[in-house]
Amino acid sequence: MSKVAVVTGSAGGLGKGIAQRLAKDGFKVVLHDINEDLLQSALKEFEADGYDVLAVAGDVSKREDQFNLVAKTVEKFGRLDVFVNNAGIDAVSPFMEIDERQLNKLFSINVNGLVFGTQAAAEQFIKQGSKGKVINACSIAGHEAYEMLSTYSATKHAVKAFTHAAAKELAKHQITVNAYCPGVAKTQMWDRIDEEMVKYDDNLQPGEAFEKFSSAIALGRYQTPEDVANLVSFLASDDADYITGQAILTDGGLVYR
Ligand SMILES: NC(=O)c1ccc[n+]([C@@H]2O[C@H](COP(=O)([O-])OP(=O)(O)OC[C@H]3O[C@@H](n4cnc5c(N)ncnc54)[C@H](O)[C@@H]3O)[C@@H](O)[C@H]2O)c1
Ligand SMILES: CC(=O)[C@H](C)O
């Protein structure tokens, strides 16, 4: 029997790389994104590669969308085994310019979305009476806090806290909750961060904020979606059954904990 994995925010970036790897690992995969056009092209790609896949559009910050995502998954594939809370957004601004809108938007997607996704997945795991795995997108910014990325860093610290607390509460159901903490990957998220950081610093040319962050990586190169997917693949596997409540760094040597 094939296992079933949901990856939120998987029409592009790290989420797509994770979904591709889980499909290669033999999971039936549910793609999910708020961007419907991108989601449809990702779906076509996965189908062309011969994978058994479903696409569900939705907004992680809406609780009902997250429960609908799990319901659609079970309707199509009959079960759920792994839920990857990957979707997340960034914001760049000096601390003194953080406003209500930025705080509400980032927390509603990066934190509320992850809580609702975990609840929807856990409800299904308990109904099935099976073990289950929740895997959350944290970041180096969940271990450190970065200038110009205050709100983003705060949301990722909250991700780490919810990973710890949910792991403790859900362990009695054989549900594990862990997080992957990437470093610096060249996705659209970093394209946006670079563009914004450059606007705030006259000494930076386009691309230089990204270069500055990646130049500190001990292994000497920025991260690929495959690097991140390697860790998520392990966390989704039976080999990780005895690991829970961990926020594991995969950053090429940038933050040491
Ligand atoms: N790129 C990095 O260097 C990096 C580093 C550490 C952690 N992360 C984390 O990894 C995750 C993925 O990052 P990425 O770089 O691939 O980002 P990305 O912006 O490239 O892709 C994110 C995807 O999520 C989707 N999305 C955004 N809001 C959504 C919502 N409300 N509901 C559903 N889908 C939504 C987007 O449409 C997009 O397809 C994020 O949680 C991010 O914080 C990224
Ligand atoms: C985007 C991200 O989480 C780090 C700061 O690269």
Short mmCIF file of C-alpha atoms and ligand atoms in Angstrom, two decimals:
data_model
loop_
_atom_site.label_atom_id
_atom_site.label_comp_id
_atom_site.label_asym_id
_atom_site.label_seq_id
_atom_site.Cartn_x
_atom_site.Cartn_y
_atom_site.Cartn_z
CA MET A 1 0.00 0.00 0.00
CA SER A 2 1.43 3.40 -1.01
CA LYS A 3 1.64 6.05 1.65
CA VAL A 4 0.09 9.46 1.05
CA ALA A 5 1.80 12.83 1.61
CA VAL A 6 0.47 16.38 1.42
CA VAL A 7 2.90 19.26 0.81
CA THR A 8 1.49 22.78 1.20
CA GLY A 9 2.88 25.57 -1.00
CA SER A 10 4.23 22.95 -3.43
CA ALA A 11 3.59 24.62 -6.79
CA GLY A 12 7.11 26.07 -6.70
CA GLY A 13 10.29 26.53 -4.67
CA LEU A 14 11.27 24.18 -1.87
CA GLY A 15 7.77 22.69 -1.63
CA LYS A 16 7.87 21.47 -5.22
CA GLY A 17 11.30 19.93 -4.66
CA ILE A 18 9.99 18.17 -1.54
CA ALA A 19 6.90 16.90 -3.37
CA GLN A 20 9.07 15.58 -6.24
CA ARG A 21 11.31 13.73 -3.80
CA LEU A 22 8.39 12.20 -1.87
CA ALA A 23 6.83 11.08 -5.18
CA LYS A 24 10.17 9.45 -6.12
CA ASP A 25 10.19 7.81 -2.68
CA GLY A 26 6.87 6.14 -3.61
CA PHE A 27 4.35 8.41 -1.89
CA LYS A 28 1.09 9.37 -3.54
CA VAL A 29 1.47 13.13 -3.37
CA VAL A 30 -1.04 15.94 -2.92
CA LEU A 31 0.17 19.24 -4.34
CA HIS A 32 -1.30 22.35 -2.81
CA ASP A 33 -0.90 26.09 -3.35
CA ILE A 34 -2.70 29.42 -3.26
CA ASN A 35 -1.41 30.15 -6.79
CA GLU A 36 -3.81 28.15 -8.97
CA ASP A 37 -2.00 28.68 -12.30
CA LEU A 38 1.32 27.57 -10.89
CA LEU A 39 -0.43 24.64 -9.21
CA GLN A 40 -1.93 23.46 -12.49
CA SER A 41 1.44 23.57 -14.27
CA ALA A 42 3.08 21.65 -11.41
CA LEU A 43 0.27 19.07 -11.60
CA LYS A 44 0.89 18.59 -15.35
CA GLU A 45 4.61 18.13 -14.72
CA PHE A 46 4.04 15.48 -12.05
CA GLU A 47 1.49 13.67 -14.23
CA ALA A 48 3.89 13.72 -17.19
CA ASP A 49 6.47 12.10 -14.93
CA GLY A 50 3.93 9.31 -14.23
CA TYR A 51 3.26 10.13 -10.58
CA ASP A 52 -0.08 9.42 -8.84
CA VAL A 53 -0.89 12.95 -7.79
CA LEU A 54 -3.74 15.28 -6.81
CA ALA A 55 -3.76 19.09 -6.75
CA VAL A 56 -5.86 21.06 -4.27
CA ALA A 57 -5.88 24.87 -4.28
CA GLY A 58 -6.18 26.64 -0.95
CA ASP A 59 -4.93 29.24 1.48
CA VAL A 60 -3.15 27.77 4.51
CA SER A 61 -4.19 30.72 6.67
CA LYS A 62 -7.84 29.63 6.36
CA ARG A 63 -8.66 26.83 8.79
CA GLU A 64 -11.46 25.49 6.62
CA ASP A 65 -9.12 25.29 3.60
CA GLN A 66 -6.69 23.15 5.57
CA PHE A 67 -9.43 20.74 6.69
CA ASN A 68 -10.75 20.69 3.10
CA LEU A 69 -7.24 19.79 1.88
CA VAL A 70 -7.16 16.74 4.14
CA ALA A 71 -10.77 15.80 3.23
CA LYS A 72 -9.94 15.95 -0.52
CA THR A 73 -6.80 13.89 0.07
CA VAL A 74 -8.73 11.15 1.88
CA GLU A 75 -11.53 11.25 -0.72
CA LYS A 76 -8.99 10.57 -3.49
CA PHE A 77 -6.38 8.34 -1.83
CA GLY A 78 -8.26 6.89 1.17
CA ARG A 79 -5.71 7.90 3.82
CA LEU A 80 -3.01 10.33 4.94
CA ASP A 81 0.46 9.50 6.29
CA VAL A 82 2.58 12.65 6.06
CA PHE A 83 1.62 16.34 6.14
CA VAL A 84 4.31 18.87 5.24
CA ASN A 85 3.48 22.40 6.41
CA ASN A 86 5.79 24.03 3.86
CA ALA A 87 3.94 27.19 2.69
CA GLY A 88 5.42 30.38 4.07
CA ILE A 89 6.02 34.00 3.14
CA ASP A 90 8.69 36.62 3.86
CA ALA A 91 8.74 40.31 4.74
CA VAL A 92 11.71 42.66 4.74
CA SER A 93 11.71 45.93 6.68
CA PRO A 94 13.59 47.78 9.39
CA PHE A 95 12.25 46.96 12.86
CA MET A 96 10.85 50.50 13.27
CA GLU A 97 8.70 50.11 10.15
CA ILE A 98 6.95 46.90 11.18
CA ASP A 99 3.22 47.56 11.08
CA GLU A 100 0.02 45.70 11.93
CA ARG A 101 -0.47 44.53 8.36
CA GLN A 102 2.98 42.92 8.15
CA LEU A 103 2.60 41.20 11.53
CA ASN A 104 -0.90 39.90 10.81
CA LYS A 105 -0.08 38.69 7.30
CA LEU A 106 3.09 36.84 8.22
CA PHE A 107 1.73 35.27 11.38
CA SER A 108 -1.53 34.26 9.68
CA ILE A 109 0.31 32.29 6.96
CA ASN A 110 3.53 31.11 8.62
CA VAL A 111 2.07 30.32 12.03
CA ASN A 112 -1.75 30.06 11.93
CA GLY A 113 -1.49 28.09 8.69
CA LEU A 114 0.86 25.58 10.26
CA VAL A 115 -1.34 25.18 13.34
CA PHE A 116 -4.44 24.55 11.20
CA GLY A 117 -2.56 22.13 8.93
CA THR A 118 -1.29 20.19 11.94
CA GLN A 119 -4.78 20.02 13.45
CA ALA A 120 -6.36 18.80 10.21
CA ALA A 121 -3.67 16.16 9.69
CA ALA A 122 -3.70 14.98 13.30
CA GLU A 123 -7.50 14.62 13.27
CA GLN A 124 -7.18 12.30 10.26
CA PHE A 125 -4.29 10.29 11.75
CA ILE A 126 -6.32 9.74 14.93
CA LYS A 127 -9.41 8.74 12.91
CA GLN A 128 -7.31 6.23 10.96
CA GLY A 129 -5.76 4.88 14.15
CA SER A 130 -2.39 5.00 12.39
CA LYS A 131 0.91 6.67 13.11
CA GLY A 132 1.38 9.95 11.25
CA LYS A 133 4.05 12.52 10.57
CA VAL A 134 3.78 16.31 10.55
CA ILE A 135 6.83 18.08 9.10
CA ASN A 136 7.08 21.85 9.42
CA ALA A 137 9.04 24.49 7.49
CA CYS A 138 11.19 26.34 10.00
CA SER A 139 14.45 28.12 9.03
CA ILE A 140 17.84 29.26 10.26
CA ALA A 141 15.63 32.23 11.21
CA GLY A 142 13.90 29.96 13.74
CA HIS A 143 17.25 29.55 15.54
CA GLU A 144 18.72 33.04 14.96
CA ALA A 145 16.92 36.35 14.36
CA TYR A 146 18.07 38.50 11.45
CA GLU A 147 18.13 42.25 10.89
CA MET A 148 15.46 43.39 8.41
CA LEU A 149 13.75 40.01 8.87
CA SER A 150 12.36 40.52 12.39
CA THR A 151 8.78 39.48 11.78
CA TYR A 152 9.81 36.57 9.59
CA SER A 153 12.29 35.41 12.24
CA ALA A 154 9.61 35.71 14.94
CA THR A 155 7.21 33.54 12.92
CA LYS A 156 9.89 30.87 12.50
CA HIS A 157 10.63 30.91 16.24
CA ALA A 158 6.88 30.36 16.71
CA VAL A 159 7.06 27.44 14.24
CA LYS A 160 9.76 25.88 16.43
CA ALA A 161 7.66 26.37 19.59
CA PHE A 162 4.55 24.83 17.99
CA THR A 163 6.69 21.93 16.73
CA HIS A 164 7.87 21.23 20.28
CA ALA A 165 4.43 21.60 21.91
CA ALA A 166 2.49 19.65 19.27
CA ALA A 167 5.08 16.85 19.41
CA LYS A 168 4.54 16.55 23.16
CA GLU A 169 0.73 16.54 22.92
CA LEU A 170 0.38 14.26 19.91
CA ALA A 171 2.98 11.62 20.82
CA LYS A 172 0.33 9.54 22.63
CA HIS A 173 -1.28 8.99 19.21
CA GLN A 174 2.05 7.93 17.62
CA ILE A 175 2.10 11.20 15.67
CA THR A 176 5.53 12.77 15.29
CA VAL A 177 6.03 16.48 14.67
CA ASN A 178 9.39 17.75 13.42
CA ALA A 179 10.71 20.73 11.49
CA TYR A 180 13.31 21.26 8.77
CA CYS A 181 15.35 24.45 9.04
CA PRO A 182 16.86 25.44 5.68
CA GLY A 183 19.56 28.06 5.28
CA VAL A 184 19.74 30.10 2.08
CA ALA A 185 18.09 28.65 -1.05
CA LYS A 186 17.71 30.53 -4.31
CA THR A 187 13.92 30.35 -4.68
CA GLN A 188 11.46 33.16 -5.42
CA MET A 189 11.44 33.87 -1.69
CA TRP A 190 15.11 34.88 -1.78
CA ASP A 191 14.60 36.80 -5.05
CA ARG A 192 12.04 38.92 -3.16
CA ILE A 193 14.17 39.24 0.00
CA ASP A 194 17.17 40.36 -2.07
CA GLU A 195 15.10 42.90 -4.01
CA GLU A 196 13.73 44.42 -0.80
CA MET A 197 17.06 44.43 1.09
CA VAL A 198 18.75 46.19 -1.82
CA LYS A 199 16.07 48.92 -1.74
CA TYR A 200 16.96 49.68 1.88
CA ASP A 201 20.76 49.72 1.42
CA ASP A 202 22.49 52.08 -1.03
CA ASN A 203 25.66 49.99 -0.80
CA LEU A 204 23.98 46.89 -2.21
CA GLN A 205 23.43 46.04 -5.89
CA PRO A 206 20.76 43.51 -6.97
CA GLY A 207 21.89 40.02 -5.99
CA GLU A 208 24.32 41.24 -3.34
CA ALA A 209 22.08 40.67 -0.30
CA PHE A 210 21.73 37.04 -1.36
CA GLU A 211 25.49 36.81 -1.98
CA LYS A 212 26.21 38.34 1.42
CA PHE A 213 24.05 35.76 3.22
CA SER A 214 25.35 32.82 1.16
CA SER A 215 29.01 33.80 1.42
CA ALA A 216 28.94 32.76 5.09
CA ILE A 217 27.96 29.16 4.26
CA ALA A 218 30.82 26.86 5.33
CA LEU A 219 30.25 24.34 2.52
CA GLY A 220 30.70 27.15 0.01
CA ARG A 221 27.47 27.05 -1.97
CA TYR A 222 23.85 28.06 -1.56
CA GLN A 223 21.14 25.48 -0.93
CA THR A 224 19.04 23.65 -3.53
CA PRO A 225 15.50 22.31 -3.09
CA GLU A 226 17.05 18.82 -3.33
CA ASP A 227 19.22 19.52 -0.26
CA VAL A 228 16.08 20.37 1.72
CA ALA A 229 14.11 17.45 0.25
CA ASN A 230 16.83 15.01 1.42
CA LEU A 231 16.07 15.89 5.04
CA VAL A 232 12.29 15.92 4.58
CA SER A 233 12.46 12.53 2.84
CA PHE A 234 14.23 11.12 5.90
CA LEU A 235 11.77 12.73 8.33
CA ALA A 236 8.87 11.28 6.31
CA SER A 237 10.37 7.77 6.37
CA ASP A 238 9.99 4.96 8.91
CA ASP A 239 13.66 5.53 9.78
CA ALA A 240 12.54 8.70 11.59
CA ASP A 241 9.83 6.98 13.67
CA TYR A 242 11.72 7.60 16.94
CA ILE A 243 12.40 11.30 16.27
CA THR A 244 9.91 13.92 17.40
CA GLY A 245 9.86 17.56 18.47
CA GLN A 246 13.08 18.43 16.64
CA ALA A 247 13.83 21.49 14.47
CA ILE A 248 16.74 20.21 12.38
CA LEU A 249 19.09 22.56 10.55
CA THR A 250 20.06 21.86 6.93
CA ASP A 251 22.11 24.91 5.97
CA GLY A 252 25.55 23.84 4.74
CA GLY A 253 27.13 25.13 7.95
CA LEU A 254 25.72 28.54 8.80
CA VAL A 255 24.06 28.30 12.18
CA TYR A 256 25.50 25.92 14.79
CA ARG A 257 23.23 24.47 17.51
N1 LIG B 1 14.19 29.89 0.39
C1 LIG B 1 14.91 29.83 1.53
O1 LIG B 1 16.12 30.15 1.56
C2 LIG B 1 14.26 29.35 2.80
C3 LIG B 1 15.08 29.22 3.93
C4 LIG B 1 14.52 28.77 5.11
C5 LIG B 1 13.19 28.45 5.18
N2 LIG B 1 12.40 28.59 4.07
C6 LIG B 1 10.98 28.24 4.23
O2 LIG B 1 10.65 27.20 3.30
C7 LIG B 1 9.29 27.36 2.87
C8 LIG B 1 9.26 27.43 1.36
O3 LIG B 1 10.05 28.54 0.94
P1 LIG B 1 10.36 28.87 -0.59
O4 LIG B 1 11.68 29.50 -0.61
O5 LIG B 1 10.10 27.69 -1.43
O6 LIG B 1 9.24 29.99 -0.86
P2 LIG B 1 8.60 30.42 -2.27
O7 LIG B 1 8.03 31.77 -2.03
O8 LIG B 1 9.58 30.23 -3.34
O9 LIG B 1 7.40 29.38 -2.45
C9 LIG B 1 6.34 29.34 -1.52
C10 LIG B 1 5.11 28.71 -2.14
O10 LIG B 1 4.05 28.83 -1.17
C11 LIG B 1 2.89 29.33 -1.79
N3 LIG B 1 2.07 30.07 -0.82
C12 LIG B 1 2.29 31.32 -0.34
N4 LIG B 1 1.30 31.67 0.49
C13 LIG B 1 0.45 30.63 0.55
C14 LIG B 1 -0.77 30.40 1.24
N5 LIG B 1 -1.32 31.34 2.02
N6 LIG B 1 -1.39 29.21 1.08
C15 LIG B 1 -0.86 28.27 0.26
N7 LIG B 1 0.27 28.44 -0.43
C16 LIG B 1 0.92 29.60 -0.28
C17 LIG B 1 3.42 30.23 -2.92
O11 LIG B 1 2.43 30.44 -3.92
C18 LIG B 1 4.64 29.45 -3.40
O12 LIG B 1 4.31 28.52 -4.42
C19 LIG B 1 8.78 28.62 3.56
O13 LIG B 1 8.07 28.27 4.72
C20 LIG B 1 10.05 29.38 3.92
O14 LIG B 1 9.85 30.22 5.01
C21 LIG B 1 12.91 29.03 2.89
C1 LIG B 2 14.59 32.84 3.99
C2 LIG B 2 15.14 32.22 5.18
O1 LIG B 2 14.45 31.60 5.95
C3 LIG B 2 16.58 32.36 5.49
C4 LIG B 2 16.84 33.64 6.20
O2 LIG B 2 17.33 32.24 4.34
#
